[in-house]
mmCIF file of C-alpha atoms in Angstrom:
data_model
loop_
_atom_site.group_PDB
_atom_site.id
_atom_site.type_symbol
_atom_site.label_atom_id
_atom_site.label_comp_id
_atom_site.label_asym_id
_atom_site.label_seq_id
_atom_site.Cartn_x
_atom_site.Cartn_y
_atom_site.Cartn_z
ATOM 1 C CA MET W 1 6.187 -15.889 -35.415
ATOM 2 C CA ARG W 2 6.225 -16.941 -31.789
ATOM 3 C CA GLY W 3 4.507 -19.863 -30.117
ATOM 4 C CA GLN W 4 1.301 -19.440 -28.123
ATOM 5 C CA GLU W 5 3.122 -19.931 -24.798
ATOM 6 C CA ILE W 6 5.553 -17.092 -25.547
ATOM 7 C CA GLU W 7 2.716 -14.803 -26.655
ATOM 8 C CA GLN W 8 0.818 -15.568 -23.449
ATOM 9 C CA LEU W 9 3.909 -14.766 -21.356
ATOM 10 C CA ILE W 10 4.383 -11.441 -23.171
ATOM 11 C CA LYS W 11 0.688 -10.623 -22.789
ATOM 12 C CA LEU W 12 0.746 -11.301 -19.026
ATOM 13 C CA LEU W 13 3.960 -9.334 -18.511
ATOM 14 C CA GLY W 14 2.439 -6.446 -20.468
ATOM 15 C CA ARG W 15 -0.347 -6.168 -17.875
ATOM 16 C CA LEU W 16 2.132 -5.276 -15.132
ATOM 17 C CA PRO W 17 2.334 -1.582 -14.154
ATOM 18 C CA GLY W 18 5.045 0.277 -16.031
ATOM 19 C CA PHE W 19 5.327 -2.421 -18.704
ATOM 20 C CA GLY W 20 4.278 -1.773 -22.259
ATOM 21 C CA PRO W 21 4.434 -4.272 -25.133
ATOM 22 C CA ARG W 22 8.112 -3.512 -25.829
ATOM 23 C CA SER W 23 9.161 -3.915 -22.178
ATOM 24 C CA ALA W 24 7.134 -7.120 -21.915
ATOM 25 C CA ARG W 25 8.883 -8.594 -24.964
ATOM 26 C CA ARG W 26 12.298 -7.596 -23.598
ATOM 27 C CA ILE W 27 11.618 -9.187 -20.178
ATOM 28 C CA ALA W 28 10.144 -12.319 -21.774
ATOM 29 C CA LEU W 29 13.235 -12.693 -23.929
ATOM 30 C CA PHE W 30 15.496 -12.200 -20.887
ATOM 31 C CA LEU W 31 13.619 -14.918 -18.966
ATOM 32 C CA LEU W 32 13.515 -17.336 -21.903
ATOM 33 C CA ARG W 33 17.259 -17.112 -22.592
ATOM 34 C CA ASP W 34 17.798 -19.100 -19.377
ATOM 35 C CA PRO W 35 14.491 -20.741 -18.501
ATOM 36 C CA GLN W 36 15.883 -23.032 -15.781
ATOM 37 C CA GLY W 37 17.870 -20.259 -14.127
ATOM 38 C CA ARG W 38 15.360 -17.404 -14.505
ATOM 39 C CA LEU W 39 11.882 -18.356 -15.674
ATOM 40 C CA VAL W 40 11.265 -21.524 -13.637
ATOM 41 C CA PRO W 41 12.434 -20.027 -10.279
ATOM 42 C CA LEU W 42 10.309 -16.934 -10.959
ATOM 43 C CA ALA W 43 7.264 -19.082 -11.758
ATOM 44 C CA ARG W 44 7.781 -21.086 -8.552
ATOM 45 C CA ALA W 45 8.174 -17.905 -6.482
ATOM 46 C CA LEU W 46 5.002 -16.425 -8.007
ATOM 47 C CA GLU W 47 3.041 -19.598 -7.325
ATOM 48 C CA HIS W 48 4.342 -19.820 -3.753
ATOM 49 C CA ALA W 49 3.554 -16.150 -3.092
ATOM 50 C CA GLY W 50 0.061 -16.600 -4.533
ATOM 51 C CA GLN W 51 -0.588 -19.408 -2.054
ATOM 52 C CA ALA W 52 1.169 -17.925 0.991
ATOM 53 C CA VAL W 53 0.344 -14.201 0.948
ATOM 54 C CA LYS W 54 -2.668 -13.012 2.942
ATOM 55 C CA THR W 55 -4.302 -9.657 3.621
ATOM 56 C CA CYS W 56 -3.968 -8.634 7.268
ATOM 57 C CA SER W 57 -7.440 -8.520 8.837
ATOM 58 C CA THR W 58 -6.301 -5.770 11.212
ATOM 59 C CA CYS W 59 -4.570 -3.235 8.943
ATOM 60 C CA GLY W 60 -4.863 -4.442 5.332
ATOM 61 C CA ASN W 61 -1.130 -5.081 4.804
ATOM 62 C CA LEU W 62 0.051 -8.034 2.701
ATOM 63 C CA ASP W 63 2.065 -10.663 4.574
ATOM 64 C CA THR W 64 2.351 -14.412 4.995
ATOM 65 C CA VAL W 65 0.621 -14.282 8.401
ATOM 66 C CA ASP W 66 -2.612 -12.729 9.679
ATOM 67 C CA PRO W 67 -2.337 -10.483 11.625
ATOM 68 C CA CYS W 68 0.779 -9.245 9.843
ATOM 69 C CA HIS W 69 4.268 -8.906 11.341
ATOM 70 C CA ILE W 70 3.826 -5.162 11.855
ATOM 71 C CA CYS W 71 0.564 -5.562 13.781
ATOM 72 C CA THR W 72 2.067 -8.242 16.031
ATOM 73 C CA ASP W 73 5.445 -6.540 16.587
ATOM 74 C CA PRO W 74 5.640 -5.882 20.361
ATOM 75 C CA VAL W 75 7.955 -2.883 19.811
ATOM 76 C CA ARG W 76 5.399 -0.984 17.700
ATOM 77 C CA ASP W 77 3.434 1.889 19.218
ATOM 78 C CA ARG W 78 -0.172 0.762 18.716
ATOM 79 C CA SER W 79 -1.490 4.116 19.909
ATOM 80 C CA VAL W 80 -0.329 5.821 16.674
ATOM 81 C CA VAL W 81 -2.027 4.662 13.461
ATOM 82 C CA CYS W 82 -0.764 5.886 10.090
ATOM 83 C CA VAL W 83 -3.491 5.738 7.424
ATOM 84 C CA VAL W 84 -2.232 5.094 3.870
ATOM 85 C CA GLU W 85 -3.919 4.460 0.543
ATOM 86 C CA THR W 86 -2.081 1.314 -0.556
ATOM 87 C CA VAL W 87 0.261 -1.398 0.645
ATOM 88 C CA GLY W 88 2.894 0.230 -1.596
ATOM 89 C CA ASP W 89 2.623 3.376 0.525
ATOM 90 C CA LEU W 90 3.026 1.324 3.710
ATOM 91 C CA TRP W 91 6.104 -0.388 2.275
ATOM 92 C CA ALA W 92 7.565 2.997 1.270
ATOM 93 C CA LEU W 93 7.186 4.337 4.817
ATOM 94 C CA GLU W 94 8.681 1.140 6.242
ATOM 95 C CA ARG W 95 11.607 1.363 3.824
ATOM 96 C CA ALA W 96 12.247 4.920 5.018
ATOM 97 C CA GLY W 97 12.053 3.778 8.672
ATOM 98 C CA VAL W 98 10.146 6.911 9.718
ATOM 99 C CA HIS W 99 7.087 5.433 11.435
ATOM 100 C CA ARG W 100 7.241 3.176 14.498
ATOM 101 C CA GLY W 101 3.493 2.919 15.027
ATOM 102 C CA VAL W 102 1.033 0.726 13.157
ATOM 103 C CA TYR W 103 -0.857 1.246 9.892
ATOM 104 C CA GLN W 104 -4.252 1.228 8.271
ATOM 105 C CA VAL W 105 -4.309 0.488 4.532
ATOM 106 C CA LEU W 106 -7.475 1.888 2.961
ATOM 107 C CA GLY W 107 -7.050 0.033 -0.311
ATOM 108 C CA GLY W 108 -7.624 3.164 -2.385
ATOM 109 C CA THR W 109 -9.298 6.551 -2.138
ATOM 110 C CA LEU W 110 -12.802 7.904 -2.444
ATOM 111 C CA SER W 111 -13.685 8.586 -6.063
ATOM 112 C CA PRO W 112 -17.325 9.341 -6.886
ATOM 113 C CA LEU W 113 -16.530 9.359 -10.614
ATOM 114 C CA ALA W 114 -15.142 5.815 -10.381
ATOM 115 C CA GLY W 115 -17.970 4.721 -8.081
ATOM 116 C CA ILE W 116 -15.688 4.202 -5.060
ATOM 117 C CA GLY W 117 -17.414 5.146 -1.819
ATOM 118 C CA PRO W 118 -16.517 4.737 1.876
ATOM 119 C CA GLU W 119 -17.982 1.225 1.923
ATOM 120 C CA ASP W 120 -15.413 0.171 -0.698
ATOM 121 C CA LEU W 121 -12.444 1.158 1.490
ATOM 122 C CA ASN W 122 -10.929 -0.545 4.544
ATOM 123 C CA ILE W 123 -12.302 1.997 7.018
ATOM 124 C CA ALA W 124 -14.388 -0.203 9.343
ATOM 125 C CA SER W 125 -11.376 -1.812 11.021
ATOM 126 C CA LEU W 126 -9.878 1.649 11.661
ATOM 127 C CA LEU W 127 -13.084 2.746 13.377
ATOM 128 C CA ASP W 128 -13.075 -0.511 15.374
ATOM 129 C CA ARG W 129 -9.572 0.333 16.635
ATOM 130 C CA LEU W 130 -10.717 3.791 17.655
ATOM 131 C CA GLU W 131 -13.719 2.362 19.512
ATOM 132 C CA CYS W 132 -11.344 0.280 21.672
ATOM 133 C CA GLY W 133 -9.893 3.525 23.032
ATOM 134 C CA SER W 134 -6.219 2.615 22.702
ATOM 135 C CA VAL W 135 -5.447 4.962 19.770
ATOM 136 C CA ARG W 136 -4.231 8.460 20.673
ATOM 137 C CA GLU W 137 -3.168 9.706 17.202
ATOM 138 C CA VAL W 138 -4.185 9.032 13.608
ATOM 139 C CA ILE W 139 -1.766 10.242 10.925
ATOM 140 C CA LEU W 140 -3.365 10.745 7.518
ATOM 141 C CA ALA W 141 -0.584 9.953 5.023
ATOM 142 C CA LEU W 142 -2.610 10.136 1.836
ATOM 143 C CA GLY W 143 -1.342 11.232 -1.557
ATOM 144 C CA ALA W 144 -1.674 14.887 -2.564
ATOM 145 C CA THR W 145 -4.250 14.168 -5.254
ATOM 146 C CA VAL W 146 -7.860 15.297 -5.570
ATOM 147 C CA GLU W 147 -9.019 11.841 -4.482
ATOM 148 C CA GLY W 148 -6.523 11.799 -1.593
ATOM 149 C CA ALA W 149 -7.745 15.208 -0.388
ATOM 150 C CA THR W 150 -11.384 14.104 -0.677
ATOM 151 C CA THR W 151 -10.653 10.970 1.336
ATOM 152 C CA MET W 152 -8.702 12.942 3.942
ATOM 153 C CA HIS W 153 -11.555 15.423 4.465
ATOM 154 C CA TRP W 154 -14.098 12.617 4.723
ATOM 155 C CA LEU W 155 -11.920 10.829 7.305
ATOM 156 C CA MET W 156 -11.348 14.038 9.284
ATOM 157 C CA ASP W 157 -15.126 14.467 9.563
ATOM 158 C CA ARG W 158 -15.514 10.904 10.854
ATOM 159 C CA LEU W 159 -12.537 11.151 13.227
ATOM 160 C CA ALA W 160 -13.791 14.438 14.729
ATOM 161 C CA HIS W 161 -16.205 12.370 16.846
ATOM 162 C CA TYR W 162 -13.264 10.929 18.809
ATOM 163 C CA ASP W 163 -12.320 13.785 21.150
ATOM 164 C CA ASP W 164 -9.369 11.957 22.694
ATOM 165 C CA VAL W 165 -7.728 11.137 19.329
ATOM 166 C CA ALA W 166 -5.379 13.657 17.694
ATOM 167 C CA VAL W 167 -5.589 13.742 13.906
ATOM 168 C CA SER W 168 -2.560 14.901 11.918
ATOM 169 C CA ARG W 169 -1.555 14.743 8.292
ATOM 170 C CA VAL W 170 1.734 14.563 6.455
ATOM 171 C CA ALA W 171 3.068 17.999 5.633
ATOM 172 C CA GLN W 172 5.819 19.429 3.442
ATOM 173 C CA GLY W 173 7.635 17.233 1.020
ATOM 174 C CA VAL W 174 4.670 15.505 -0.594
ATOM 175 C CA PRO W 175 4.103 17.266 -3.939
ATOM 176 C CA VAL W 176 0.627 17.908 -5.289
ATOM 177 C CA GLY W 177 -0.286 14.971 -7.484
ATOM 178 C CA GLY W 178 2.442 12.829 -5.905
ATOM 179 C CA ALA W 179 2.079 9.256 -4.666
ATOM 180 C CA LEU W 180 3.904 8.134 -1.524
ATOM 181 C CA ASP W 181 5.322 4.928 -2.972
ATOM 182 C CA VAL W 182 7.463 6.828 -5.529
ATOM 183 C CA LEU W 183 8.992 9.377 -3.123
ATOM 184 C CA ASP W 184 12.528 9.029 -1.829
ATOM 185 C CA ASP W 185 13.236 8.158 1.819
ATOM 186 C CA GLY W 186 14.332 11.683 2.772
ATOM 187 C CA THR W 187 11.156 13.270 1.407
ATOM 188 C CA LEU W 188 9.025 10.706 3.242
ATOM 189 C CA ALA W 189 10.913 11.310 6.473
ATOM 190 C CA ALA W 190 10.478 15.096 6.169
ATOM 191 C CA ALA W 191 6.778 14.771 5.368
ATOM 192 C CA LEU W 192 6.030 12.466 8.279
ATOM 193 C CA GLY W 193 8.242 14.354 10.713
ATOM 194 C CA ALA W 194 6.629 17.705 9.852
ATOM 195 C CA ARG W 195 3.049 16.499 10.174
ATOM 196 C CA ARG W 196 0.540 18.969 11.555
ATOM 197 C CA PRO W 197 -2.930 18.818 13.066
ATOM 198 C CA ALA W 198 -5.600 18.208 10.432
#
């Protein structure tokens, strides 16, 4: 038998992606073997992150400032906006170092079966950027899933109204059914570098 506190820790760890009950028990045991050296610093870091992290009102990234560091970086090319599904996808592209423009995080994809429509995604701020007239290219870097393709086609229809904005999409290297945040850096670089008009 384990105490209620240990059970609660295992239960919460088990809710994390990629963690099942066995993994959660193993991680809980690892943390509890040295609570002052492992568990307490982790708890403090989680609490601090929960208080400090914000969603960027411009692009949807997660950072400790709003607008985020990417949106305020003077070296970034603000005329090229890369549209991604999740913050994980943004982080994957940043890790690969293949995009020097800015981003738009949709926060998901269109999914009629799940009841997710355009109003549920972070699309309005992208359209606001386009209305300002400073964007010359939008790169659609969405996953090669049915939902990603549906979202891409919907966005292409909306972006067609902006005659002076080129719309491209990531090309080879992204497998059907693949998510960007699990691809290696070389595959991401090839996909972004070989983009083509949408």
